[in-house]
Amino acid sequence: MRLTPVFSLTIFLLLITGPLGADDGYRLWLRYDEIADSPLRKSYAKALPRVFREGDSPQLCAAEEELLLGLSGLLGHGVESTAAAPAKGLILGVLGRSTSLDGLLSAEEQASLPDGGYALIGQGKQFYIAGKDDRGALYGAFAFLRYLQRGRPLDDLHLLDGPRVKNRLLNHWDNLDGTVERGYAGFSIWNWHQLPHYLDPRYTDYARANASIGINGAVVTNVNAKAIVFRRDYLQKAAALAEVFRPYGIRIYLTARFSAPIELGGLPTADPEDAAVKKWWQDKASEIYALIPDFGGFVVKANSEGQPGPREYGRTHAQGANLLADALAPHGGIVMWRAFVYSNEEPVDRAKQAYDEFVPLDGKFRDNVMVQVKNGPIDFQPREPVHPLFGSMPHTPLAMEFQITKEYLGQGTHLVGLGKMYEEVLQTDTYAEGPGTRVADIIDGSAYGDDRLTAMAGVANIGTARNWTGNLFGQADWYTFGRLAWNPTGKAEDYFREWSQMTFPNSPTVQETAQNLLAVSHEACVNYMTPLGLHHIMGPDHHYGPGPWIKDMPRADWTSVYYHKADAEGVGFDRTKTGSDALEQYTSRFAARYESPDSCPPAFLLWYHHLPWDHKLPSGNTLWAELCYSYHAGATKVGEMLKNWKSLSGRLDQERYESVRMHLEIQEKEAKWWRDACLAYFQSFSGMPVPAELEKPTHSLEYYEGLTFPYAPGIKAKW
Ligand code: GCU
């Protein structure tokens, strides 16, 4: 038989896109492909499930739609939507705030559910997804699907869950021109030019993905803000996004430029105590809420890295924040005021400055203000001790700010399971309200036992890349962040498992390998970049690659030498009493562990101590030798990661396999580059040999210092 061109094309496509063919990763963890051998398939393969919902809110409709999509995919056949609860058969009910849950949950159980909470109840072939409110029902629908996707047994299903943190936000550092500050996954997904008329379907998929992990707020503009976003046409664009987000329980937030009353309003000042300035913000807030009734509020970076702020008028950060808070309060909005401030004029250790500035303001902020604090006192380094503000402002709600985009952890290419780092921070005991006051307890408010505002924000790693995050495993960072924002006391490895099971549903081997890569990679990255407490030794501006030699920058605290202080005697930043005494900003119980180099955990040794190169460590090695072994251990681990991934060839679709393989190959090369460049540099001070059994740096120090990356993402155009 002679094949027509159409037939031959079809056969060709079938051959190359069979089960192990192409998969671009666009569907994230919401794949809903049929899963061989799942309890759902075994018990209900032939049943026609019927889905009904009680209530008509946009969130309940979105929940039902997702269930129809998910179930039909997972079962491989149709699912019916019915108007009322059928008496028998495989039934799924979505119950929102207007339904009584008395028959399903005890009074105590109902009372235990927080806003946004849900229950999943199975009674034979009937399953109920019951929300404390409609948003809770939506989260319940996603949780039920997650349950099915992971092949969990359905018998006697009785599961209650709810968020421990009220505001769970993504912060997009996206500029209105479409670029993304510290973005490594393409351009911004927000097409401001075509909004509000063109609504990219991606906006809906973005909202679905976020709702599936409980994210309920999106700050869509960069913290380095532009006033123009408050111009009416831009507010209309934001309103169009808010409408897409609403059914998925996501509120939109904007970043506020403090000088907007001058730049946009034509006022001579932005002084927070000026009556005309107050009125300008009040009018602006009313205008915003008329367009976006559920607008979340403002995120503000003020008096930081050149951004305008209240300090220019001799006012405090509290006065600045309260100005905006008063404007938002009548409408129910909040202010997230960032504590990422440090000043060039201050001779004080940069790690101490935010604390010095903010602690005296504790209790002076309005009730609808949160102070948003980065996880560590410098700036999203591969590893930092927790920020001293956590636990030090008991009368001010503090929001956690994590970075999901990997500005300092290998950017677009390195696989680094950030969940481990988040967990390390959240589980750290500050002793602030007595032993056992973990950062997680401060963030979710339980340390204080009041009903305060709570929040966790993650700087997004999303862009126009077809798979959203560029590096496939960046999806796991987004996922894990969302799950930990929902429950900051959760365990990263549980979320790695969930993500792996949903992302690679048909292969336990791939799932196990993926989980393992996520579990070991953060420690590996710290070792090949900044072991033993080193920090801020990356390339300038773009922050790509190693740059421990960086010393000529506009500000001393943008250099590397400011932080490592290497000389012929030794290396490290003395932050004990003999040095900057940054440790004094923590509780004495916390500080006690770090004060002496003998008790200081090796992971933070050079963060707190300047030590001689031949200082003996508990391992028996000198500091210099330990540095060499750590750098080598990190790079060697990446080699193993690559080997493990390669063992999966043929076990998953070629497209995702290859994309991860290529990124890991880059990571392996770059891990060696970090190792060799840093050891060559530090050896020029220590003068000690690299232990005989270890490979020596491939090139001279001059070679590494001479490398330039004119087009690395993030560099300001100079070339
Ligand atoms: C880092 C980052 C900047 C960002 C800043 C911030 O310094 O490099 O791009 O603007 O953090 O968090 O405000």
XYZ file of C-alpha atoms and ligand atoms in Angstrom:
732
model
C 0.000 0.000 0.000
C 1.252 3.448 -0.822
C 1.005 5.820 2.135
C -0.323 9.272 1.531
C 1.950 12.004 2.876
C -0.577 12.659 5.679
C -0.432 9.017 6.811
C 3.298 8.783 6.726
C 3.546 11.972 8.761
C 1.172 10.541 11.369
C 3.178 7.357 11.711
C 6.380 9.318 12.003
C 4.937 11.485 14.735
C 3.658 8.451 16.611
C 7.094 6.916 16.503
C 8.877 9.889 17.896
C 6.294 10.970 20.429
C 5.400 7.590 21.885
C 5.328 7.170 25.656
C 8.986 8.118 25.959
C 8.762 10.900 23.381
C 8.431 14.607 23.871
C 7.258 16.378 26.948
C 8.006 20.042 27.271
C 7.221 20.249 30.993
C 4.566 22.933 30.524
C 2.006 21.043 32.610
C 4.224 21.190 35.691
C 3.004 18.805 38.391
C -0.596 19.002 37.122
C -0.147 16.378 34.426
C -3.161 14.112 35.050
C -1.943 11.350 32.739
C -3.334 7.894 33.292
C -1.345 6.085 35.964
C -0.921 2.396 35.492
C -1.888 0.361 38.595
C -3.221 3.241 40.642
C -5.944 2.384 43.219
C -8.213 4.774 41.343
C -7.806 2.878 38.083
C -8.145 -0.505 39.755
C -11.350 0.283 41.609
C -13.048 2.677 39.270
C -11.757 1.970 35.789
C -15.243 1.398 34.463
C -17.224 3.665 36.731
C -18.522 6.933 35.407
C -17.683 9.424 38.125
C -20.153 12.184 38.691
C -19.071 15.485 40.133
C -21.439 17.932 41.758
C -20.900 21.128 43.641
C -23.015 22.974 46.133
C -22.583 26.659 45.469
C -21.781 28.872 42.507
C -18.810 30.989 43.503
C -15.935 31.339 41.015
C -13.691 29.314 43.362
C -16.144 26.403 43.534
C -16.557 26.451 39.761
C -12.771 26.411 39.361
C -12.579 23.482 41.794
C -15.137 21.507 39.824
C -13.475 22.262 36.507
C -10.131 21.076 37.832
C -11.672 17.856 39.136
C -13.283 17.159 35.775
C -9.992 17.748 34.004
C -7.943 15.767 36.484
C -10.245 12.801 36.860
C -10.890 12.309 33.176
C -7.140 12.312 32.573
C -6.244 10.025 35.454
C -9.051 7.553 34.697
C -8.674 7.783 30.979
C -12.386 8.263 30.350
C -15.193 10.731 30.709
C -16.489 12.280 33.886
C -19.906 13.830 34.275
C -20.903 17.002 36.001
C -24.323 16.857 37.651
C -26.419 19.619 39.122
C -27.459 17.795 42.300
C -25.938 15.076 44.458
C -26.718 11.685 42.869
C -27.704 8.899 45.258
C -25.160 6.302 44.202
C -22.205 5.481 41.999
C -18.791 7.102 42.103
C -19.562 10.561 43.358
C -17.430 13.538 44.126
C -19.002 16.433 45.968
C -17.427 19.851 46.253
C -18.839 21.627 49.260
C -18.168 25.255 50.008
C -18.976 27.620 52.819
C -22.749 27.467 52.310
C -23.007 23.719 53.002
C -23.351 22.342 56.509
C -20.571 19.847 57.232
C -22.358 18.332 60.228
C -22.841 14.890 58.714
C -19.224 14.700 57.619
C -17.132 16.257 60.365
C -17.431 16.450 64.129
C -17.919 19.848 65.738
C -14.290 19.797 66.960
C -13.030 18.943 63.520
C -14.998 21.774 61.980
C -13.701 24.199 64.579
C -10.118 23.082 63.972
C -10.150 24.115 60.313
C -8.580 27.519 59.679
C -9.727 29.787 56.850
C -8.740 28.130 53.600
C -8.810 24.709 55.274
C -10.519 21.625 53.888
C -11.490 18.047 54.605
C -11.372 15.078 52.230
C -13.889 12.460 53.278
C -14.552 9.110 51.648
C -17.731 7.146 52.314
C -17.605 4.063 50.120
C -17.743 5.282 46.581
C -18.711 8.772 47.612
C -16.056 11.378 48.228
C -16.587 14.823 49.640
C -14.262 17.743 49.313
C -15.428 20.100 52.005
C -14.002 23.572 52.373
C -14.150 25.752 55.450
C -14.800 28.405 52.803
C -14.900 28.315 49.013
C -11.183 28.860 48.715
C -10.736 25.894 51.050
C -12.860 23.755 48.729
C -10.574 24.730 45.855
C -7.485 23.741 47.869
C -9.275 20.525 48.782
C -9.919 19.724 45.119
C -6.233 20.118 44.343
C -5.294 18.076 47.415
C -7.656 15.293 46.316
C -6.113 15.271 42.858
C -2.635 15.269 44.389
C -3.736 12.242 46.382
C -4.887 10.455 43.247
C -1.852 11.484 41.220
C 0.377 9.955 43.856
C -1.546 6.690 43.731
C -2.577 6.887 47.374
C -5.230 4.427 48.652
C -8.753 5.784 48.775
C -10.240 3.528 51.466
C -11.470 5.296 54.576
C -10.251 8.643 53.352
C -10.520 11.137 56.188
C -8.038 13.937 55.962
C -8.128 17.490 57.291
C -5.652 20.214 56.450
C -5.396 23.981 56.474
C -2.801 26.698 56.000
C -0.720 27.744 59.008
C 0.253 31.016 57.313
C -2.369 33.480 56.087
C -0.572 35.172 53.201
C 1.420 32.952 50.870
C 2.902 35.063 48.135
C 5.038 34.976 45.059
C 7.075 38.142 44.540
C 7.817 38.676 40.869
C 10.801 40.911 40.276
C 9.316 41.632 36.856
C 9.808 44.945 35.102
C 7.111 46.602 33.031
C 9.337 46.292 29.932
C 9.166 42.503 30.173
C 12.613 41.853 31.650
C 12.957 40.040 34.955
C 15.473 41.156 37.558
C 17.414 38.025 38.544
C 15.234 35.984 36.205
C 16.751 32.968 34.452
C 13.713 31.510 32.694
C 13.142 33.953 29.861
C 11.110 37.128 30.042
C 8.221 38.140 32.255
C 5.008 36.206 31.710
C 3.065 39.464 32.168
C 2.547 41.110 28.826
C 1.829 44.632 30.086
C 1.759 46.014 26.574
C -1.112 43.787 25.481
C -3.026 43.835 28.749
C -5.872 44.325 29.547
C -7.297 43.122 26.230
C -5.133 40.111 25.517
C -5.268 37.502 28.249
C -2.588 34.925 27.682
C -3.887 31.436 28.629
C -0.698 31.144 30.652
C -2.191 33.488 33.223
C -4.847 30.906 34.018
C -2.361 28.046 34.128
C -0.154 30.152 36.390
C -3.086 30.682 38.738
C -3.991 26.977 38.688
C -0.446 25.938 39.516
C -0.268 28.408 42.379
C -3.664 27.470 43.772
C -2.642 23.809 43.673
C 0.094 24.549 46.238
C -1.882 27.106 48.216
C -0.298 30.354 47.008
C -2.894 33.096 47.521
C -1.103 36.272 46.483
C 0.966 37.465 43.524
C 3.072 40.603 43.650
C 3.427 41.133 39.940
C 5.971 43.979 39.811
C 9.623 44.392 40.780
C 10.585 45.641 44.240
C 12.717 48.182 42.389
C 9.434 49.806 41.487
C 8.215 52.241 38.852
C 5.574 54.823 39.738
C 3.851 54.435 36.385
C 2.211 51.203 37.521
C -0.189 53.454 39.456
C -1.269 55.281 36.298
C -4.865 54.449 35.481
C -4.132 52.485 32.296
C -1.675 50.283 34.192
C -4.141 49.779 37.008
C -6.635 48.580 34.421
C -4.060 46.095 33.176
C -3.501 44.894 36.743
C -7.281 44.612 37.175
C -7.462 42.279 34.177
C -4.865 39.999 35.770
C -6.721 40.147 39.082
C -9.823 38.871 37.325
C -8.010 35.860 35.961
C -6.545 35.133 39.390
C -9.774 35.568 41.401
C -11.376 32.134 40.775
C -8.111 30.617 41.989
C -8.150 32.516 45.259
C -5.175 34.688 44.349
C -5.055 38.379 45.180
C -2.898 40.751 43.213
C -0.392 43.096 44.917
C 1.751 45.870 43.461
C 5.104 47.277 44.528
C 4.853 50.917 45.592
C 7.531 53.436 44.724
C 7.731 55.789 47.657
C 8.264 58.852 45.462
C 5.159 58.153 43.338
C 3.336 61.248 44.686
C 6.119 63.354 43.157
C 6.650 61.409 39.943
C 3.030 60.696 39.165
C 1.136 63.154 41.322
C 3.285 66.225 40.613
C 3.664 67.012 44.330
C 6.842 68.710 45.540
C 7.462 66.079 48.232
C 6.779 62.486 49.256
C 7.183 63.260 52.977
C 4.940 60.814 54.851
C 3.814 63.536 57.269
C 2.718 65.920 54.506
C -1.083 66.272 54.242
C -1.116 66.396 50.435
C 1.035 63.250 50.276
C -1.346 61.427 52.611
C -4.286 62.471 50.471
C -2.537 61.368 47.296
C -2.050 57.850 48.657
C -5.618 57.704 50.012
C -7.043 58.738 46.657
C -4.791 56.266 44.859
C -5.906 53.450 47.159
C -9.577 54.293 46.516
C -8.950 54.321 42.775
C -7.226 50.922 42.958
C -9.989 49.321 45.025
C -12.673 50.655 42.698
C -10.973 48.643 39.943
C -9.757 45.684 42.034
C -12.040 45.118 45.030
C -9.870 42.294 46.420
C -6.544 44.076 45.853
C -3.972 42.669 48.319
C -1.803 45.691 49.032
C 1.695 47.084 48.541
C 5.186 45.649 48.832
C 7.784 48.349 49.438
C 11.548 48.547 49.097
C 12.472 51.911 50.569
C 15.811 53.542 51.305
C 17.606 50.516 50.009
C 20.018 50.253 47.092
C 19.042 53.686 45.781
C 15.262 53.386 46.171
C 13.474 56.442 47.584
C 12.003 56.311 51.082
C 10.999 58.144 54.241
C 14.581 58.551 55.496
C 15.053 61.307 52.898
C 12.609 63.377 54.930
C 14.073 62.482 58.298
C 11.205 60.029 58.905
C 11.447 56.434 60.057
C 10.530 53.284 58.187
C 7.496 53.020 60.478
C 6.265 56.466 59.439
C 6.713 55.510 55.804
C 4.915 52.196 56.169
C 2.081 53.704 58.201
C 1.422 56.309 55.529
C 0.614 53.560 53.035
C -1.100 51.388 55.649
C -3.534 54.174 56.508
C -4.429 54.581 52.867
C -5.082 50.840 52.449
C -6.750 50.116 55.794
C -10.318 51.237 54.916
C -10.225 48.766 52.008
C -8.664 45.831 53.870
C -5.241 46.002 52.206
C -1.852 45.349 53.795
C 1.680 46.731 53.476
C 4.679 44.437 53.271
C 7.567 46.734 54.164
C 10.934 45.178 53.366
C 13.727 45.124 55.926
C 16.396 44.688 53.250
C 18.109 47.995 54.029
C 21.752 48.800 54.441
C 23.620 52.009 54.003
C 26.890 52.804 52.330
C 27.628 55.565 54.788
C 27.447 53.265 57.817
C 30.795 51.748 58.758
C 28.824 49.000 60.578
C 28.912 45.370 59.399
C 26.189 45.092 56.738
C 24.829 41.992 58.490
C 23.866 44.182 61.467
C 22.232 47.152 59.797
C 18.631 46.008 59.283
C 18.376 44.986 62.932
C 19.787 48.321 64.115
C 17.277 50.170 61.964
C 14.148 48.117 62.661
C 14.276 46.837 66.239
C 13.742 50.317 67.742
C 10.569 50.519 65.623
C 9.000 47.364 67.072
C 5.373 48.026 67.942
C 5.275 51.298 66.001
C 3.738 49.889 62.853
C 0.017 49.875 62.106
C -1.857 46.582 62.415
C -1.975 46.115 58.654
C 1.801 46.317 58.198
C 4.160 43.382 58.029
C 7.928 43.741 57.955
C 9.275 41.424 55.268
C 12.653 39.946 56.180
C 15.031 37.945 53.991
C 15.952 34.576 55.456
C 19.488 35.696 56.283
C 21.178 38.978 57.180
C 23.098 39.510 53.912
C 21.362 38.534 50.693
C 20.128 35.050 49.734
C 23.584 33.470 49.902
C 23.896 29.692 49.391
C 23.935 29.401 53.161
C 23.337 32.081 55.780
C 22.508 31.986 59.454
C 18.958 33.126 60.141
C 18.242 36.845 60.149
C 18.615 38.346 63.647
C 15.263 40.137 63.238
C 13.394 36.831 63.600
C 12.330 36.789 67.216
C 13.569 40.330 67.881
C 10.378 42.226 67.001
C 7.681 40.442 69.019
C 5.163 43.265 68.532
C 5.479 43.414 64.755
C 4.356 40.642 62.416
C 7.316 39.504 60.331
C 7.009 37.959 56.895
C 9.638 35.537 55.610
C 11.191 36.354 52.233
C 12.908 33.471 50.460
C 14.395 33.561 47.012
C 13.132 30.858 44.662
C 15.022 32.216 41.685
C 18.625 31.094 42.129
C 20.527 34.376 41.862
C 23.369 33.070 44.016
C 22.900 29.319 43.610
C 23.726 28.575 40.017
C 21.041 30.675 38.331
C 19.416 29.014 35.316
C 21.446 25.846 35.139
C 22.276 24.340 38.527
C 20.006 21.770 40.117
C 19.798 22.796 43.777
C 16.861 21.588 45.841
C 16.121 24.802 47.713
C 13.606 23.087 49.983
C 16.467 21.844 52.155
C 17.696 25.375 52.645
C 14.209 26.675 53.446
C 13.756 23.885 55.957
C 17.116 24.554 57.603
C 16.104 28.182 58.140
C 12.551 27.450 59.292
C 13.663 24.777 61.747
C 16.338 26.966 63.356
C 15.722 27.590 67.046
C 16.040 31.297 67.874
C 15.261 30.766 71.583
C 13.391 34.082 71.276
C 10.370 33.055 73.352
C 12.254 30.311 75.174
C 13.820 27.126 73.780
C 11.974 25.696 70.815
C 11.049 29.024 69.195
C 11.808 28.008 65.646
C 11.734 30.528 62.838
C 8.689 28.592 61.564
C 6.864 29.344 64.835
C 7.622 33.046 64.466
C 6.452 33.087 60.859
C 3.182 31.259 61.516
C 2.573 33.363 64.634
C 2.292 30.378 66.995
C 5.275 31.650 69.029
C 3.154 34.605 70.127
C -0.229 32.937 70.457
C -2.155 35.861 68.987
C -4.080 36.138 65.749
C -1.532 38.297 63.971
C -0.923 38.751 60.268
C 1.345 36.034 58.931
C 3.102 35.723 55.573
C 5.741 33.972 53.571
C 6.970 35.387 50.245
C 9.114 33.753 47.589
C 10.914 35.630 44.827
C 9.571 33.805 41.790
C 11.671 31.775 39.349
C 9.061 31.837 36.595
C 9.414 33.174 33.084
C 8.345 32.627 29.509
C 10.409 29.429 29.242
C 8.065 26.749 27.942
C 8.513 24.743 31.161
C 8.119 27.945 33.225
C 11.371 27.690 35.182
C 13.992 26.936 32.511
C 15.659 24.288 34.603
C 13.078 21.522 35.059
C 14.005 21.080 38.710
C 13.249 24.759 39.318
C 9.625 23.586 39.262
C 10.382 21.624 42.427
C 11.637 24.796 44.120
C 8.400 26.614 43.246
C 6.383 23.633 44.441
C 8.299 23.175 47.701
C 8.152 26.860 48.493
C 4.353 26.823 48.167
C 3.975 23.747 50.343
C 6.252 25.185 53.047
C 4.407 28.510 52.941
C 1.263 26.502 53.672
C 3.024 24.631 56.467
C 6.410 26.081 57.489
C 6.918 23.205 59.921
C 6.742 20.688 57.053
C 9.632 18.557 55.833
C 11.265 19.338 52.507
C 11.730 15.668 51.647
C 7.975 15.045 51.867
C 7.422 17.763 49.282
C 10.266 16.499 47.092
C 8.494 13.138 47.108
C 5.144 14.655 46.188
C 6.668 16.669 43.377
C 8.626 13.731 41.990
C 5.617 11.436 42.081
C 3.454 13.916 40.213
C 6.170 14.999 37.790
C 7.341 11.500 36.847
C 4.167 9.529 37.615
C 4.917 6.261 35.915
C 8.400 5.456 37.111
C 9.342 4.860 40.758
C 12.999 4.706 39.704
C 12.886 8.177 38.191
C 10.977 9.439 41.225
C 13.571 8.084 43.638
C 16.476 9.508 41.702
C 14.786 12.890 41.393
C 14.087 12.981 45.129
C 17.655 12.095 45.884
C 18.986 14.828 43.584
C 16.795 17.358 45.353
C 17.877 16.096 48.773
C 21.658 16.168 48.255
C 22.098 19.119 45.940
C 21.899 22.082 48.329
C 24.728 20.809 50.497
C 26.723 20.062 47.339
C 26.187 23.596 46.054
C 27.243 25.173 49.345
C 30.392 23.037 49.246
C 31.457 23.940 45.726
C 30.565 27.636 46.124
C 30.861 28.836 49.721
C 31.849 26.092 52.186
C 32.517 26.599 55.901
C 30.550 29.837 56.162
C 32.161 31.767 53.300
C 29.713 34.125 51.599
C 29.330 36.796 48.952
C 32.309 35.734 46.827
C 30.526 35.624 43.454
C 31.091 37.562 40.242
C 30.128 41.237 40.266
C 26.768 42.658 39.050
C 25.454 39.532 37.370
C 26.462 37.413 40.380
C 27.382 34.584 38.010
C 30.343 32.330 38.804
C 33.131 32.713 41.345
C 34.718 36.095 42.127
C 36.492 35.990 45.505
C 38.999 38.515 44.136
C 36.381 41.255 43.560
C 37.528 44.391 45.356
C 36.797 47.470 43.261
C 33.077 48.229 43.424
C 31.096 51.415 44.091
C 30.504 50.225 47.650
C 32.777 48.201 49.930
C 29.945 45.860 50.896
C 29.412 44.882 47.275
C 32.946 43.448 47.084
C 34.024 39.941 48.043
C 37.080 40.938 50.061
C 34.784 42.776 52.516
C 33.252 39.422 53.420
C 36.080 36.873 53.414
C 38.924 39.131 54.620
C 41.556 36.642 53.467
C 45.171 37.569 54.162
C 48.409 35.742 54.842
C 47.280 35.041 58.392
C 43.883 33.568 57.735
C 40.333 33.970 56.438
C 36.814 34.790 57.646
C 34.708 37.613 59.096
C 35.035 38.049 62.855
C 31.480 38.710 64.024
C 32.199 37.906 67.683
C 32.918 40.448 70.431
C 36.449 40.943 69.103
C 34.994 41.845 65.713
C 31.694 43.347 64.538
C 29.800 41.562 67.338
C 26.891 40.721 65.046
C 26.239 37.771 67.360
C 25.082 40.204 70.003
C 21.892 40.707 67.954
C 20.753 37.148 68.726
C 19.543 35.646 71.987
C 22.398 34.556 74.235
C 21.356 30.888 73.934
C 21.560 31.137 70.159
C 24.834 33.070 70.191
C 26.480 30.672 72.642
C 26.889 27.997 69.968
C 28.689 30.300 67.579
C 30.867 32.454 69.856
C 33.820 30.130 70.062
C 35.403 28.573 66.975
C 35.540 25.315 68.935
C 31.770 25.019 69.337
C 30.736 26.872 66.156
C 29.254 24.405 63.628
C 31.713 24.156 60.684
C 28.926 25.287 58.334
C 29.119 28.804 59.847
C 32.757 28.942 60.933
C 34.008 31.660 58.593
C 30.745 33.586 58.838
C 31.563 34.312 62.477
C 35.322 33.851 62.807
C 38.556 34.986 61.230
C 40.874 32.017 61.692
C 44.473 31.112 60.824
C 44.944 28.878 57.817
C 46.480 26.213 60.026
C 43.663 26.348 62.611
C 42.818 22.748 63.577
C 39.216 21.618 63.068
C 37.427 18.819 64.947
C 37.973 16.648 61.858
C 41.719 16.857 62.516
C 42.302 18.836 59.322
C 43.716 22.328 59.141
C 41.284 25.004 58.009
C 43.059 25.147 54.656
C 42.856 21.394 54.107
C 39.187 21.354 55.169
C 38.460 24.089 52.650
C 40.109 22.017 49.924
C 38.214 18.855 50.903
C 34.888 20.699 51.074
C 35.285 22.295 47.629
C 36.222 18.904 46.223
C 33.348 17.116 47.960
C 30.887 19.578 46.395
C 32.212 19.154 42.869
C 32.455 15.365 43.232
C 28.832 15.217 44.364
C 27.696 16.957 41.201
C 29.560 14.319 39.187
C 27.536 11.657 41.031
C 24.314 13.561 40.441
C 25.012 13.608 36.719
C 25.843 9.905 36.697
C 22.642 9.066 38.558
C 20.545 11.087 36.166
C 22.225 9.455 33.181
C 21.243 6.057 34.543
C 17.640 7.080 33.819
C 18.150 7.274 30.066
C 15.167 5.604 28.382
C 13.073 5.640 31.551
C 11.413 8.986 30.909
C 10.601 11.121 27.923
C 13.644 12.162 25.961
C 12.877 15.882 26.093
C 12.904 16.279 29.850
C 15.700 13.735 30.249
C 17.956 15.611 27.851
C 17.157 19.014 29.255
C 18.140 17.926 32.780
C 21.213 16.080 31.493
C 22.500 19.140 29.650
C 21.954 21.391 32.649
C 23.722 18.908 34.927
C 26.678 18.788 32.550
C 26.943 22.560 32.791
C 26.627 22.328 36.560
C 29.411 19.752 36.742
C 31.761 22.024 34.761
C 30.784 25.070 36.792
C 31.175 23.283 40.112
C 34.778 22.493 39.135
C 35.245 26.068 37.994
C 34.038 27.390 41.361
C 36.243 24.908 43.186
C 39.392 25.607 41.194
C 39.005 29.388 40.998
C 38.329 29.726 44.740
C 41.113 27.358 45.779
C 43.603 29.079 43.433
C 42.611 32.410 44.958
C 42.702 31.387 48.619
C 45.937 29.468 48.072
C 47.568 32.742 47.021
C 47.090 33.764 50.693
C 47.492 30.480 52.559
C 50.590 29.470 50.614
C 49.761 25.893 51.573
C 49.610 22.935 49.163
C 46.355 21.325 48.043
C 46.333 17.869 49.741
C 48.201 15.425 47.525
C 45.256 13.156 46.742
C 43.135 16.030 45.362
C 43.224 17.402 41.836
C 45.002 20.764 41.537
C 43.255 23.767 39.940
C 43.360 23.364 36.166
C 44.336 26.968 35.428
C 46.215 29.822 37.029
C 44.474 32.378 39.214
C 45.065 35.007 36.490
C 43.090 32.878 34.065
C 40.034 32.735 36.347
C 40.277 36.420 37.192
C 40.412 37.265 33.492
C 37.139 35.568 32.536
C 34.320 37.947 31.593
C 30.631 37.368 30.909
C 29.336 40.437 29.150
C 25.939 38.943 28.431
C 25.257 37.006 31.610
C 21.690 37.658 32.729
C 21.545 40.593 35.079
C 24.515 42.569 33.822
C 23.910 46.226 33.092
C 24.737 46.892 29.406
C 28.372 47.971 29.196
C 29.544 46.196 26.077
C 19.705 41.678 45.670
C 19.560 41.588 44.178
C 18.863 42.803 43.630
C 17.544 43.020 44.374
C 17.798 43.119 45.858
C 16.537 43.219 46.685
O 20.627 42.671 46.006
O 20.812 41.432 43.579
O 18.654 42.589 42.262
O 16.929 44.183 43.920
O 18.471 41.965 46.279
O 16.158 42.220 47.272
O 15.932 44.275 46.760
